[in-house]
């Protein structure tokens, strides 16, 4: 049975999962990786969710305030052997509920065009494509999404 634990970016299981995520993104992003990597640091991420199968961390996601009304979803990752089981969707739903409980009205996120699985997840979860925001404005390899919560 899966359990979900709220924590922060200091959590060792989260750090481990993010290292796998970063390795995957380095391959997918290719020469664009240094640009994206600069926005994916773990500093100041106080809202982290880690999914566990027993004692094993199998997926993670995080969020951080983007504005007074919006949380930005960050660092979503599921270990390959656990994909296709709805874990990421459940994790994202938990993050949305957590954001709402903190008084946020919407969630925003950015993903890359080379991450079709992520795009499919966000569309399945009723996220709508929006104009690329902040540092992603004008970046052709970025896709931004938003959802009212």
Short mmCIF file of C-alpha atoms in Angstrom, two decimals:
data_model
loop_
_atom_site.label_atom_id
_atom_site.label_comp_id
_atom_site.label_asym_id
_atom_site.label_seq_id
_atom_site.Cartn_x
_atom_site.Cartn_y
_atom_site.Cartn_z
CA UNK A 1 0.00 0.00 0.00
CA UNK A 2 1.28 3.44 -0.88
CA UNK A 3 1.66 6.16 1.70
CA UNK A 4 2.40 9.82 1.09
CA UNK A 5 4.60 11.85 3.43
CA UNK A 6 4.76 15.63 3.59
CA UNK A 7 8.28 16.89 4.13
CA UNK A 8 10.78 19.45 2.84
CA UNK A 9 13.64 19.48 0.37
CA UNK A 10 16.05 18.31 3.08
CA UNK A 11 14.46 14.83 2.99
CA UNK A 12 17.05 12.25 1.88
CA UNK A 13 14.52 10.14 -0.02
CA UNK A 14 13.39 13.22 -1.95
CA UNK A 15 17.01 14.15 -2.71
CA UNK A 16 17.65 10.62 -3.97
CA UNK A 17 14.58 10.60 -6.25
CA UNK A 18 15.49 14.03 -7.60
CA UNK A 19 18.97 12.76 -8.50
CA UNK A 20 17.29 10.14 -10.74
CA UNK A 21 15.03 12.84 -12.18
CA UNK A 22 17.99 15.11 -12.93
CA UNK A 23 19.87 12.28 -14.66
CA UNK A 24 16.83 11.58 -16.85
CA UNK A 25 16.35 15.27 -17.66
CA UNK A 26 20.03 15.69 -18.57
CA UNK A 27 19.51 13.07 -21.30
CA UNK A 28 16.13 14.39 -22.47
CA UNK A 29 17.12 18.06 -22.42
CA UNK A 30 20.49 17.54 -24.10
CA UNK A 31 22.26 20.83 -24.68
CA UNK A 32 19.32 22.73 -23.12
CA UNK A 33 19.83 21.05 -19.74
CA UNK A 34 22.02 23.76 -18.12
CA UNK A 35 19.31 26.35 -18.81
CA UNK A 36 16.58 24.29 -17.15
CA UNK A 37 18.78 22.96 -14.36
CA UNK A 38 19.36 26.44 -12.96
CA UNK A 39 15.64 26.66 -12.08
CA UNK A 40 15.46 23.24 -10.42
CA UNK A 41 17.52 23.75 -7.29
CA UNK A 42 16.13 22.41 -4.05
CA UNK A 43 16.74 25.56 -2.02
CA UNK A 44 13.63 27.06 -0.46
CA UNK A 45 11.29 24.18 -1.31
CA UNK A 46 9.33 23.68 1.88
CA UNK A 47 6.43 21.66 0.45
CA UNK A 48 7.53 18.21 -0.68
CA UNK A 49 5.52 15.02 -1.00
CA UNK A 50 7.19 11.60 -1.17
CA UNK A 51 5.28 8.44 -2.06
CA UNK A 52 6.37 5.25 -0.32
CA UNK A 53 5.74 1.60 -1.06
CA UNK A 54 6.52 0.20 2.37
CA UNK A 55 9.87 1.75 3.28
CA UNK A 56 10.86 2.45 -0.34
CA UNK A 57 10.50 5.96 -1.76
CA UNK A 58 9.02 5.51 -5.25
CA UNK A 59 7.82 8.96 -6.34
CA UNK A 60 7.96 12.60 -5.40
CA UNK A 61 6.66 16.02 -6.17
CA UNK A 62 7.05 19.46 -4.67
CA UNK A 63 5.64 22.94 -4.84
CA UNK A 64 6.72 26.41 -3.96
CA UNK A 65 4.93 29.75 -3.90
CA UNK A 66 5.06 31.54 -7.23
CA UNK A 67 2.77 34.40 -6.25
CA UNK A 68 0.20 35.16 -3.59
CA UNK A 69 -2.35 33.09 -5.49
CA UNK A 70 -0.27 30.41 -7.22
CA UNK A 71 1.90 27.50 -6.21
CA UNK A 72 4.38 26.17 -8.75
CA UNK A 73 4.52 22.38 -9.05
CA UNK A 74 8.13 21.18 -9.22
CA UNK A 75 10.27 18.02 -9.22
CA UNK A 76 7.62 15.45 -10.16
CA UNK A 77 9.19 12.01 -10.60
CA UNK A 78 8.22 8.35 -10.38
CA UNK A 79 10.73 5.50 -10.47
CA UNK A 80 10.44 3.60 -13.78
CA UNK A 81 9.23 0.36 -12.19
CA UNK A 82 6.27 2.16 -10.60
CA UNK A 83 5.04 4.12 -13.61
CA UNK A 84 1.62 3.49 -15.13
CA UNK A 85 -0.02 2.81 -11.77
CA UNK A 86 -1.54 6.25 -11.17
CA UNK A 87 0.99 7.22 -8.51
CA UNK A 88 1.93 10.53 -10.16
CA UNK A 89 -1.72 11.49 -10.61
CA UNK A 90 -2.47 10.76 -6.96
CA UNK A 91 0.64 12.61 -5.85
CA UNK A 92 -0.32 15.64 -7.97
CA UNK A 93 -3.85 15.58 -6.57
CA UNK A 94 -2.44 15.57 -3.02
CA UNK A 95 -0.20 18.53 -3.87
CA UNK A 96 -3.17 20.46 -5.26
CA UNK A 97 -5.21 19.81 -2.10
CA UNK A 98 -2.27 20.85 0.05
CA UNK A 99 -1.87 24.08 -1.94
CA UNK A 100 -5.60 24.82 -1.59
CA UNK A 101 -5.44 24.19 2.17
CA UNK A 102 -2.71 26.85 2.32
CA UNK A 103 -4.99 29.35 0.58
CA UNK A 104 -3.63 29.17 -2.96
CA UNK A 105 -6.11 29.46 -5.84
CA UNK A 106 -4.14 27.80 -8.65
CA UNK A 107 -1.19 25.63 -9.51
CA UNK A 108 1.20 26.43 -12.35
CA UNK A 109 4.01 24.35 -13.76
CA UNK A 110 6.52 24.06 -16.56
CA UNK A 111 7.64 20.96 -18.36
CA UNK A 112 9.65 20.31 -21.50
CA UNK A 113 8.44 19.30 -24.93
CA UNK A 114 10.72 16.26 -24.64
CA UNK A 115 8.65 14.93 -21.73
CA UNK A 116 5.49 13.60 -23.40
CA UNK A 117 4.60 11.47 -20.38
CA UNK A 118 4.53 14.55 -18.17
CA UNK A 119 2.46 16.50 -20.69
CA UNK A 120 -0.03 13.62 -20.88
CA UNK A 121 -0.28 13.49 -17.07
CA UNK A 122 -0.96 17.21 -16.74
CA UNK A 123 -3.56 17.17 -19.50
CA UNK A 124 -5.23 14.13 -17.89
CA UNK A 125 -5.32 16.04 -14.60
CA UNK A 126 -7.16 18.93 -16.32
CA UNK A 127 -4.25 21.34 -16.52
CA UNK A 128 -4.59 23.82 -19.38
CA UNK A 129 -1.74 25.13 -21.46
CA UNK A 130 -0.94 28.73 -20.63
CA UNK A 131 1.53 31.29 -21.92
CA UNK A 132 5.02 30.51 -20.73
CA UNK A 133 5.63 32.47 -17.54
CA UNK A 134 8.62 34.15 -15.97
CA UNK A 135 11.95 32.59 -17.00
CA UNK A 136 10.22 30.28 -19.51
CA UNK A 137 8.71 33.10 -21.60
CA UNK A 138 9.93 32.80 -25.17
CA UNK A 139 11.52 29.35 -24.62
CA UNK A 140 10.29 27.08 -27.42
CA UNK A 141 11.20 23.85 -25.61
CA UNK A 142 9.07 24.73 -22.57
CA UNK A 143 5.37 24.10 -22.09
CA UNK A 144 3.55 25.76 -19.21
CA UNK A 145 0.29 24.67 -17.63
CA UNK A 146 -2.12 26.05 -15.06
CA UNK A 147 -5.12 24.83 -13.11
CA UNK A 148 -7.58 26.51 -10.77
CA UNK A 149 -7.79 24.54 -7.52
#
